[in-house]
Amino acid sequence: MEILIIFSIMLILMALKVPVAFSMATSATVALLLKGVPLMLVPQRMFTALDSFPLLAIPLFIFVGQAMNTGGITDKIFNFARVYVRHIKGSLGHVNVIASIIFAGMSGSAVADTSGLGLVEIKAMNEDGFDPEFSAAITAASSTIGPIIPPSIPLVIYAVIAEQSVGRLFLGGVIPGLLMGLALMVYVYVISKKRGYKVEPRATFKERINATIAAIPSLLTPVLLLSGIVFGIVTPTEGAAIAAIYALFLGFIIHKELTLKDLYKMLLSTASSTATILIIISSASIITWVILSSDMPAIVAKTIFSVTNNKYLILFIVNIILLILGCFMEGTSIIMIMVPVLLPIMKMLNVDLVHFGVFLVLNVMIGLITPPVGMCLYIVSKIAGISFERTSKAIIPFIIALIVVLFLITYVPEFVTFLPNLIMDK
């Protein structure tokens, strides 16, 4: 009964365009009042949800992304990718994907990728003769790789809720992220050949050497960040702090493109983005509390297993549910609400929880580029100067490509578990 009340009120408030966090907090609070739970427990519960050391990595990852975008690092990443693949059919479309893969190892945020690299990528692609809707669509689609390849803000949130190793989750996202990039590049090649998009001349050896030397300091960022986390030298939060300091070093000392004024703006933007994520986490934690106290996970599991015991069919149903939710809900909310519900089912199916975390986050990322809510679609549409409808139409083939990868990693868990087992089980 409480769950029905929560979701009914939440959907009504969201339809009235009340912010997601306030919709969740209000609906859960009403349900608790009807149960006679003292209101004083609500803020206590919200605070407890944020009292987690790994969550401190979130503002640091966001700050690294801000520093990369502001400090001129995105240009160097784009140029590095450009000199190696610009001669292949699809040219800057491939550059777009590869640049996103590299940027993914620094930021962990799809929105940071879209708003940072997107400015460079869309402008260059339009100047090179690509259709603006195609440029916008590939930019949005490739940005979803950001939170899959480590570091990843959504994977940190999942790790806290599911009590899983952040290092294992980060390693688990590497191969799926590369598969996403490959799938997008295959489609870019096919559509570029069909439409006759031109290719740029092959870069000279000297151009490649110069671009590589210019990019090496930036390319060391993910190495510094991930090596320490994976090998247990530092925690994810400490690794994020090191990456943030290194990003400032690059911006102020190496590239000399950051100013104190830029730093002030970066800190403000980081604080704003962090506050948005944390208020959603704290608000969703109240709903999670109600869900767990109402025994909803057991009820859902019992209902599903009464229909079918087939593991593959259940995983298919779970993916479809998550994809549908991604069309209408913000990603952090989905993770906070659905993980406590689905975790018991995954355990009953003997699904590796690192595997579950990665394909859950991939579902959420696809939601970022799926109408009508798709945050990244709105950003790239604004950058490209085209309507949301044009971008939404152009993104469909890319969504299909990503869904193919989603089901591939869902049914072949070794794509996720191979690296964590190889490196961290020694």
Tab-separated table of C-alpha atoms in Angstrom:
chain	number	residue	atom	x	y	z
A	1	MET	CA	0.000	0.000	0.000
A	2	GLU	CA	2.800	2.397	0.973
A	3	ILE	CA	4.610	1.678	-2.294
A	4	LEU	CA	1.481	2.443	-4.321
A	5	ILE	CA	1.065	5.738	-2.468
A	6	ILE	CA	4.722	6.669	-3.020
A	7	PHE	CA	4.780	6.045	-6.750
A	8	SER	CA	1.349	7.587	-7.340
A	9	ILE	CA	2.291	10.832	-5.597
A	10	MET	CA	5.757	10.843	-7.170
A	11	LEU	CA	4.390	10.426	-10.704
A	12	ILE	CA	1.808	13.172	-10.163
A	13	LEU	CA	4.444	15.583	-8.841
A	14	MET	CA	6.856	14.765	-11.672
A	15	ALA	CA	4.049	15.327	-14.189
A	16	LEU	CA	3.592	18.751	-12.592
A	17	LYS	CA	7.330	19.341	-13.235
A	18	VAL	CA	8.298	19.270	-9.564
A	19	PRO	CA	12.057	18.447	-9.364
A	20	VAL	CA	12.755	14.717	-9.054
A	21	ALA	CA	14.402	14.928	-5.627
A	22	PHE	CA	11.483	16.853	-4.100
A	23	SER	CA	8.968	14.516	-5.755
A	24	MET	CA	10.655	11.502	-4.171
A	25	ALA	CA	11.112	13.074	-0.743
A	26	THR	CA	7.513	14.348	-0.597
A	27	SER	CA	5.922	11.073	-1.698
A	28	ALA	CA	7.988	8.989	0.731
A	29	THR	CA	7.313	11.393	3.602
A	30	VAL	CA	3.540	11.200	3.015
A	31	ALA	CA	3.719	7.396	3.083
A	32	LEU	CA	5.679	7.466	6.346
A	33	LEU	CA	3.191	9.894	7.917
A	34	LEU	CA	0.333	7.541	7.062
A	35	LYS	CA	2.260	4.759	8.812
A	36	GLY	CA	2.714	6.937	11.889
A	37	VAL	CA	6.500	7.198	11.565
A	38	PRO	CA	7.915	10.311	13.343
A	39	LEU	CA	8.974	12.966	10.835
A	40	MET	CA	12.243	13.497	12.725
A	41	LEU	CA	13.477	10.190	11.300
A	42	VAL	CA	13.293	11.514	7.721
A	43	PRO	CA	16.196	14.025	7.887
A	44	GLN	CA	18.164	11.537	9.982
A	45	ARG	CA	17.727	8.926	7.281
A	46	MET	CA	18.691	11.400	4.558
A	47	PHE	CA	21.875	12.319	6.418
A	48	THR	CA	22.777	8.672	7.016
A	49	ALA	CA	22.494	7.959	3.283
A	50	LEU	CA	25.195	10.552	2.584
A	51	ASP	CA	27.461	9.498	5.457
A	52	SER	CA	29.669	7.357	3.225
A	53	PHE	CA	33.362	7.889	2.474
A	54	PRO	CA	33.198	6.491	-1.105
A	55	LEU	CA	30.577	9.131	-2.003
A	56	LEU	CA	33.234	11.778	-1.415
A	57	ALA	CA	34.716	10.633	-4.734
A	58	ILE	CA	31.711	12.083	-6.595
A	59	PRO	CA	32.575	15.814	-6.295
A	60	LEU	CA	36.208	14.992	-7.020
A	61	PHE	CA	35.361	13.124	-10.241
A	62	ILE	CA	33.095	16.002	-11.269
A	63	PHE	CA	35.881	18.479	-10.538
A	64	VAL	CA	38.347	16.481	-12.674
A	65	GLY	CA	35.879	16.660	-15.570
A	66	GLN	CA	35.501	20.417	-15.074
A	67	ALA	CA	39.279	20.871	-15.031
A	68	MET	CA	39.679	18.822	-18.211
A	69	ASN	CA	37.042	20.858	-20.034
A	70	THR	CA	38.267	24.253	-18.843
A	71	GLY	CA	42.006	23.601	-18.982
A	72	GLY	CA	42.222	22.937	-22.713
A	73	ILE	CA	42.703	19.207	-22.240
A	74	THR	CA	39.660	18.248	-24.331
A	75	ASP	CA	41.228	19.875	-27.411
A	76	LYS	CA	44.403	17.840	-26.992
A	77	ILE	CA	42.448	14.605	-26.543
A	78	PHE	CA	40.413	15.348	-29.671
A	79	ASN	CA	43.525	16.153	-31.731
A	80	PHE	CA	45.264	13.002	-30.474
A	81	ALA	CA	42.365	10.814	-31.588
A	82	ARG	CA	42.046	12.738	-34.843
A	83	VAL	CA	45.553	12.077	-36.166
A	84	TYR	CA	45.135	8.311	-35.781
A	85	VAL	CA	41.702	7.618	-37.320
A	86	ARG	CA	40.733	10.617	-39.457
A	87	HIS	CA	41.589	8.742	-42.690
A	88	ILE	CA	39.110	5.906	-41.981
A	89	LYS	CA	35.620	6.079	-43.504
A	90	GLY	CA	33.609	7.942	-40.908
A	91	SER	CA	36.575	10.146	-40.075
A	92	LEU	CA	35.539	12.548	-37.299
A	93	GLY	CA	32.715	10.230	-36.244
A	94	HIS	CA	35.369	7.726	-35.150
A	95	VAL	CA	37.394	10.521	-33.575
A	96	ASN	CA	34.290	11.452	-31.591
A	97	VAL	CA	33.982	7.937	-30.146
A	98	ILE	CA	37.685	7.467	-29.380
A	99	ALA	CA	37.915	10.881	-27.714
A	100	SER	CA	34.948	9.928	-25.508
A	101	ILE	CA	36.640	6.653	-24.543
A	102	ILE	CA	39.773	8.550	-23.503
A	103	PHE	CA	37.788	11.251	-21.690
A	104	ALA	CA	35.830	8.499	-19.929
A	105	GLY	CA	39.019	7.530	-18.120
A	106	MET	CA	39.182	10.981	-16.548
A	107	SER	CA	35.672	12.158	-15.730
A	108	GLY	CA	33.095	9.409	-15.149
A	109	SER	CA	30.220	11.647	-16.229
A	110	ALA	CA	28.259	11.488	-19.492
A	111	VAL	CA	27.062	15.064	-19.062
A	112	ALA	CA	30.656	16.324	-18.626
A	113	ASP	CA	31.652	14.482	-21.803
A	114	THR	CA	28.697	15.896	-23.743
A	115	SER	CA	29.113	19.487	-22.629
A	116	GLY	CA	32.928	19.484	-22.822
A	117	LEU	CA	34.047	17.377	-25.768
A	118	GLY	CA	30.717	18.022	-27.485
A	119	LEU	CA	31.605	21.654	-28.160
A	120	VAL	CA	34.794	20.633	-29.965
A	121	GLU	CA	33.399	17.548	-31.706
A	122	ILE	CA	30.177	18.958	-33.134
A	123	LYS	CA	31.873	22.094	-34.441
A	124	ALA	CA	34.618	20.067	-36.163
A	125	MET	CA	32.164	17.547	-37.642
A	126	ASN	CA	29.870	20.251	-39.008
A	127	GLU	CA	32.833	22.031	-40.590
A	128	ASP	CA	33.851	18.717	-42.167
A	129	GLY	CA	30.480	18.287	-43.899
A	130	PHE	CA	28.634	15.969	-41.512
A	131	ASP	CA	24.900	16.511	-41.041
A	132	PRO	CA	24.317	18.423	-37.772
A	133	GLU	CA	21.823	15.836	-36.462
A	134	PHE	CA	24.328	13.033	-37.122
A	135	SER	CA	27.071	15.001	-35.337
A	136	ALA	CA	24.764	15.620	-32.376
A	137	ALA	CA	23.586	11.999	-32.223
A	138	ILE	CA	27.048	10.397	-32.238
A	139	THR	CA	28.239	12.923	-29.645
A	140	ALA	CA	25.355	12.042	-27.316
A	141	ALA	CA	25.718	8.299	-27.917
A	142	SER	CA	29.484	8.245	-27.332
A	143	SER	CA	29.085	10.227	-24.102
A	144	THR	CA	27.336	7.216	-22.534
A	145	ILE	CA	30.697	5.429	-22.507
A	146	GLY	CA	31.883	7.896	-19.838
A	147	PRO	CA	30.222	6.283	-16.811
A	148	ILE	CA	30.974	2.725	-18.005
A	149	ILE	CA	34.743	3.008	-18.472
A	150	PRO	CA	36.253	3.936	-15.090
A	151	PRO	CA	36.088	6.153	-13.187
A	152	SER	CA	32.310	6.158	-12.918
A	153	ILE	CA	30.034	8.148	-10.639
A	154	PRO	CA	27.030	5.770	-11.091
A	155	LEU	CA	29.221	2.741	-10.312
A	156	VAL	CA	30.409	4.417	-7.093
A	157	ILE	CA	26.773	4.976	-6.073
A	158	TYR	CA	25.920	1.353	-6.908
A	159	ALA	CA	28.970	0.123	-4.962
A	160	VAL	CA	27.782	1.958	-1.843
A	161	ILE	CA	24.229	0.579	-2.058
A	162	ALA	CA	25.160	-2.994	-3.023
A	163	GLU	CA	28.277	-3.068	-0.805
A	164	GLN	CA	30.525	-4.084	-3.689
A	165	SER	CA	34.174	-3.314	-4.439
A	166	VAL	CA	34.583	-0.089	-6.393
A	167	GLY	CA	37.820	-1.412	-7.882
A	168	ARG	CA	36.141	-4.563	-9.223
A	169	LEU	CA	33.275	-2.523	-10.660
A	170	PHE	CA	35.695	-0.137	-12.347
A	171	LEU	CA	37.578	-3.027	-13.957
A	172	GLY	CA	34.281	-4.642	-14.925
A	173	GLY	CA	33.330	-1.599	-16.985
A	174	VAL	CA	36.435	-1.552	-19.199
A	175	ILE	CA	35.543	-4.240	-21.768
A	176	PRO	CA	31.833	-3.247	-22.020
A	177	GLY	CA	32.916	0.368	-22.588
A	178	LEU	CA	35.227	-0.687	-25.408
A	179	LEU	CA	32.450	-2.826	-26.916
A	180	MET	CA	30.153	0.207	-26.859
A	181	GLY	CA	32.779	2.218	-28.702
A	182	LEU	CA	33.250	-0.550	-31.279
A	183	ALA	CA	29.491	-0.843	-31.896
A	184	LEU	CA	29.153	2.910	-32.421
A	185	MET	CA	32.151	3.007	-34.755
A	186	VAL	CA	30.733	0.174	-36.878
A	187	TYR	CA	27.507	2.140	-37.367
A	188	VAL	CA	29.457	5.342	-38.084
A	189	TYR	CA	31.436	3.503	-40.777
A	190	VAL	CA	28.302	2.051	-42.392
A	191	ILE	CA	26.305	5.296	-42.425
A	192	SER	CA	29.320	7.368	-43.562
A	193	LYS	CA	29.870	5.030	-46.506
A	194	LYS	CA	26.175	5.216	-47.389
A	195	ARG	CA	25.999	9.026	-47.207
A	196	GLY	CA	29.397	9.648	-48.760
A	197	TYR	CA	30.888	11.648	-45.912
A	198	LYS	CA	34.416	12.675	-46.825
A	199	VAL	CA	37.524	11.481	-45.029
A	200	GLU	CA	40.535	13.556	-44.100
A	201	PRO	CA	44.003	12.731	-45.441
A	202	ARG	CA	46.099	10.323	-43.393
A	203	ALA	CA	48.156	12.145	-40.771
A	204	THR	CA	51.904	12.242	-41.235
A	205	PHE	CA	54.239	10.525	-38.790
A	206	LYS	CA	55.336	13.934	-37.511
A	207	GLU	CA	51.716	15.015	-36.880
A	208	ARG	CA	51.080	11.850	-34.893
A	209	ILE	CA	54.228	12.276	-32.822
A	210	ASN	CA	53.419	15.922	-32.037
A	211	ALA	CA	49.796	15.143	-31.106
A	212	THR	CA	50.886	12.219	-28.931
A	213	ILE	CA	53.509	14.252	-27.078
A	214	ALA	CA	50.954	17.025	-26.466
A	215	ALA	CA	48.413	14.503	-25.153
A	216	ILE	CA	50.707	12.346	-22.970
A	217	PRO	CA	50.298	14.450	-19.786
A	218	SER	CA	46.507	14.224	-20.164
A	219	LEU	CA	46.588	10.504	-20.979
A	220	LEU	CA	48.416	9.857	-17.710
A	221	THR	CA	45.355	10.999	-15.729
A	222	PRO	CA	43.401	7.713	-15.978
A	223	VAL	CA	46.617	5.751	-15.388
A	224	LEU	CA	47.268	7.602	-12.129
A	225	LEU	CA	43.649	7.318	-11.085
A	226	LEU	CA	42.973	3.672	-11.852
A	227	SER	CA	46.278	1.955	-11.132
A	228	GLY	CA	46.228	3.022	-7.503
A	229	ILE	CA	42.583	1.974	-7.032
A	230	VAL	CA	42.866	-1.384	-8.816
A	231	PHE	CA	46.036	-2.448	-7.020
A	232	GLY	CA	44.778	-1.332	-3.619
A	233	ILE	CA	47.304	1.459	-3.137
A	234	VAL	CA	44.616	4.116	-2.636
A	235	THR	CA	40.863	4.156	-2.099
A	236	PRO	CA	38.609	5.473	-4.912
A	237	THR	CA	38.199	8.721	-2.996
A	238	GLU	CA	41.947	9.149	-2.531
A	239	GLY	CA	42.506	8.279	-6.196
A	240	ALA	CA	39.962	10.905	-7.231
A	241	ALA	CA	41.719	13.486	-5.047
A	242	ILE	CA	45.068	12.679	-6.698
A	243	ALA	CA	43.465	12.987	-10.144
A	244	ALA	CA	41.950	16.364	-9.187
A	245	ILE	CA	45.330	17.707	-8.055
A	246	TYR	CA	46.973	16.374	-11.221
A	247	ALA	CA	44.277	17.999	-13.391
A	248	LEU	CA	45.015	21.352	-11.724
A	249	PHE	CA	48.731	20.782	-12.301
A	250	LEU	CA	48.052	20.226	-16.006
A	251	GLY	CA	45.812	23.268	-16.310
A	252	PHE	CA	47.967	25.740	-14.377
A	253	ILE	CA	51.530	24.508	-14.935
A	254	ILE	CA	51.719	22.341	-18.069
A	255	HIS	CA	49.122	23.830	-20.431
A	256	LYS	CA	48.861	27.200	-18.623
A	257	GLU	CA	45.246	27.661	-19.712
A	258	LEU	CA	43.619	27.780	-16.262
A	259	THR	CA	43.249	30.982	-14.246
A	260	LEU	CA	42.078	31.621	-10.691
A	261	LYS	CA	38.842	32.955	-12.172
A	262	ASP	CA	38.387	29.636	-13.994
A	263	LEU	CA	39.069	27.763	-10.750
A	264	TYR	CA	36.348	29.730	-8.967
A	265	LYS	CA	33.843	28.904	-11.725
A	266	MET	CA	34.893	25.240	-11.670
A	267	LEU	CA	34.365	25.017	-7.917
A	268	LEU	CA	30.919	26.616	-8.200
A	269	SER	CA	29.908	24.266	-11.018
A	270	THR	CA	31.248	21.243	-9.123
A	271	ALA	CA	29.345	22.252	-5.992
A	272	SER	CA	26.129	22.704	-7.987
A	273	SER	CA	26.424	19.352	-9.785
A	274	THR	CA	27.377	17.539	-6.576
A	275	ALA	CA	24.476	19.057	-4.665
A	276	THR	CA	22.064	17.886	-7.370
A	277	ILE	CA	23.333	14.305	-7.189
A	278	LEU	CA	23.474	14.163	-3.384
A	279	ILE	CA	19.992	15.583	-2.842
A	280	ILE	CA	18.654	12.925	-5.211
A	281	ILE	CA	20.562	10.216	-3.307
A	282	SER	CA	19.307	11.433	0.071
A	283	SER	CA	15.706	11.790	-1.149
A	284	ALA	CA	15.731	8.388	-2.834
A	285	SER	CA	17.098	6.840	0.364
A	286	ILE	CA	13.751	7.550	2.063
A	287	ILE	CA	11.931	5.608	-0.653
A	288	THR	CA	14.503	2.817	-0.306
A	289	TRP	CA	13.832	2.750	3.436
A	290	VAL	CA	10.084	2.397	2.869
A	291	ILE	CA	10.633	-0.276	0.198
A	292	LEU	CA	12.824	-2.393	2.474
A	293	SER	CA	10.528	-2.008	5.482
A	294	SER	CA	7.505	-3.061	3.397
A	295	ASP	CA	9.205	-6.303	2.298
A	296	MET	CA	8.718	-5.259	-1.327
A	297	PRO	CA	11.920	-6.960	-2.614
A	298	ALA	CA	10.689	-10.348	-1.381
A	299	ILE	CA	7.231	-9.755	-2.859
A	300	VAL	CA	8.669	-8.763	-6.254
A	301	ALA	CA	11.003	-11.781	-6.262
A	302	LYS	CA	8.174	-14.137	-5.344
A	303	THR	CA	5.951	-12.675	-8.078
A	304	ILE	CA	8.622	-12.994	-10.766
A	305	PHE	CA	9.594	-16.542	-9.824
A	306	SER	CA	5.934	-17.566	-9.789
A	307	VAL	CA	5.806	-16.605	-13.483
A	308	THR	CA	9.145	-18.066	-14.609
A	309	ASN	CA	12.331	-19.565	-13.206
A	310	ASN	CA	14.242	-19.023	-16.433
A	311	LYS	CA	17.305	-16.921	-15.586
A	312	TYR	CA	17.696	-15.510	-19.095
A	313	LEU	CA	14.045	-14.525	-19.369
A	314	ILE	CA	14.166	-12.792	-15.981
A	315	LEU	CA	17.300	-10.870	-16.999
A	316	PHE	CA	15.532	-9.856	-20.212
A	317	ILE	CA	12.525	-8.585	-18.226
A	318	VAL	CA	14.799	-6.685	-15.813
A	319	ASN	CA	16.571	-4.969	-18.715
A	320	ILE	CA	13.286	-3.974	-20.348
A	321	ILE	CA	11.998	-2.521	-17.063
A	322	LEU	CA	15.216	-0.542	-16.560
A	323	LEU	CA	15.190	0.733	-20.147
A	324	ILE	CA	11.595	1.929	-19.762
A	325	LEU	CA	12.390	3.637	-16.450
A	326	GLY	CA	15.380	5.301	-18.126
A	327	CYS	CA	13.040	7.015	-20.570
A	328	PHE	CA	11.293	8.892	-17.774
A	329	MET	CA	13.473	8.950	-14.645
A	330	GLU	CA	16.834	10.401	-13.699
A	331	GLY	CA	19.633	7.804	-13.545
A	332	THR	CA	20.663	8.221	-9.909
A	333	SER	CA	17.026	7.808	-8.836
A	334	ILE	CA	16.749	4.543	-10.770
A	335	ILE	CA	19.893	3.160	-9.131
A	336	MET	CA	18.822	4.197	-5.628
A	337	ILE	CA	15.291	2.807	-5.938
A	338	MET	CA	15.772	-0.303	-8.082
A	339	VAL	CA	18.971	-1.791	-6.633
A	340	PRO	CA	17.387	-2.738	-3.266
A	341	VAL	CA	14.439	-4.263	-5.157
A	342	LEU	CA	16.470	-6.211	-7.717
A	343	LEU	CA	19.445	-7.253	-5.586
A	344	PRO	CA	17.673	-10.225	-3.917
A	345	ILE	CA	16.541	-11.464	-7.342
A	346	MET	CA	20.094	-11.275	-8.704
A	347	LYS	CA	21.370	-13.219	-5.695
A	348	MET	CA	18.712	-15.908	-6.173
A	349	LEU	CA	19.756	-16.203	-9.830
A	350	ASN	CA	23.446	-16.397	-8.801
A	351	VAL	CA	24.214	-13.338	-10.926
A	352	ASP	CA	27.588	-11.812	-10.106
A	353	LEU	CA	26.825	-8.463	-8.453
A	354	VAL	CA	29.662	-6.714	-10.296
A	355	HIS	CA	28.128	-7.995	-13.540
A	356	PHE	CA	24.704	-6.734	-12.422
A	357	GLY	CA	26.106	-3.317	-11.504
A	358	VAL	CA	27.666	-2.782	-14.916
A	359	PHE	CA	24.634	-3.776	-16.987
A	360	LEU	CA	22.393	-1.784	-14.637
A	361	VAL	CA	24.473	1.357	-15.219
A	362	LEU	CA	24.519	0.731	-18.987
A	363	ASN	CA	20.706	0.683	-18.902
A	364	VAL	CA	20.751	3.995	-17.049
A	365	MET	CA	23.193	5.493	-19.568
A	366	ILE	CA	20.974	4.512	-22.497
A	367	GLY	CA	18.220	6.390	-20.673
A	368	LEU	CA	20.343	9.552	-20.877
A	369	ILE	CA	19.988	9.537	-24.673
A	370	THR	CA	16.415	8.261	-24.862
A	371	PRO	CA	13.484	10.661	-25.360
A	372	PRO	CA	11.524	12.233	-23.772
A	373	VAL	CA	13.796	12.928	-20.778
A	374	GLY	CA	17.274	12.220	-22.270
A	375	MET	CA	19.477	14.875	-20.662
A	376	CYS	CA	22.360	14.448	-23.115
A	377	LEU	CA	19.997	14.887	-26.077
A	378	TYR	CA	18.985	18.331	-24.850
A	379	ILE	CA	22.630	19.342	-24.380
A	380	VAL	CA	23.821	18.250	-27.848
A	381	SER	CA	20.737	19.732	-29.515
A	382	LYS	CA	21.558	23.094	-27.965
A	383	ILE	CA	25.239	22.846	-28.952
A	384	ALA	CA	24.393	21.817	-32.532
A	385	GLY	CA	21.658	24.444	-32.834
A	386	ILE	CA	19.017	21.957	-33.973
A	387	SER	CA	15.666	20.841	-32.584
A	388	PHE	CA	15.347	18.117	-29.960
A	389	GLU	CA	13.100	16.198	-32.375
A	390	ARG	CA	15.788	16.056	-35.088
A	391	THR	CA	18.366	14.766	-32.620
A	392	SER	CA	15.890	12.232	-31.200
A	393	LYS	CA	15.268	10.789	-34.649
A	394	ALA	CA	18.981	10.578	-35.480
A	395	ILE	CA	19.877	8.901	-32.166
A	396	ILE	CA	17.638	5.830	-32.692
A	397	PRO	CA	20.184	3.670	-34.626
A	398	PHE	CA	22.830	4.450	-32.000
A	399	ILE	CA	20.444	3.416	-29.212
A	400	ILE	CA	19.846	0.121	-31.030
A	401	ALA	CA	23.622	-0.447	-31.271
A	402	LEU	CA	24.016	0.182	-27.540
A	403	ILE	CA	21.095	-2.116	-26.688
A	404	VAL	CA	22.813	-4.895	-28.669
A	405	VAL	CA	25.900	-4.398	-26.474
A	406	LEU	CA	23.675	-4.317	-23.379
A	407	PHE	CA	22.199	-7.745	-24.083
A	408	LEU	CA	25.601	-9.087	-25.116
A	409	ILE	CA	27.139	-8.257	-21.737
A	410	THR	CA	23.961	-9.339	-19.937
A	411	TYR	CA	24.101	-12.859	-21.365
A	412	VAL	CA	27.898	-13.183	-21.546
A	413	PRO	CA	28.965	-12.043	-18.054
A	414	GLU	CA	32.614	-12.832	-18.781
A	415	PHE	CA	32.805	-9.544	-20.691
A	416	VAL	CA	32.351	-7.882	-17.286
A	417	THR	CA	33.929	-10.341	-14.856
A	418	PHE	CA	37.072	-11.302	-16.797
A	419	LEU	CA	39.266	-8.344	-15.809
A	420	PRO	CA	38.186	-8.154	-12.124
A	421	ASN	CA	38.801	-11.887	-11.727
A	422	LEU	CA	42.106	-11.747	-13.591
A	423	ILE	CA	43.602	-8.777	-11.755
A	424	MET	CA	41.980	-8.655	-8.315
A	425	ASP	CA	41.618	-12.355	-7.469
A	426	LYS	CA	45.367	-12.952	-7.406
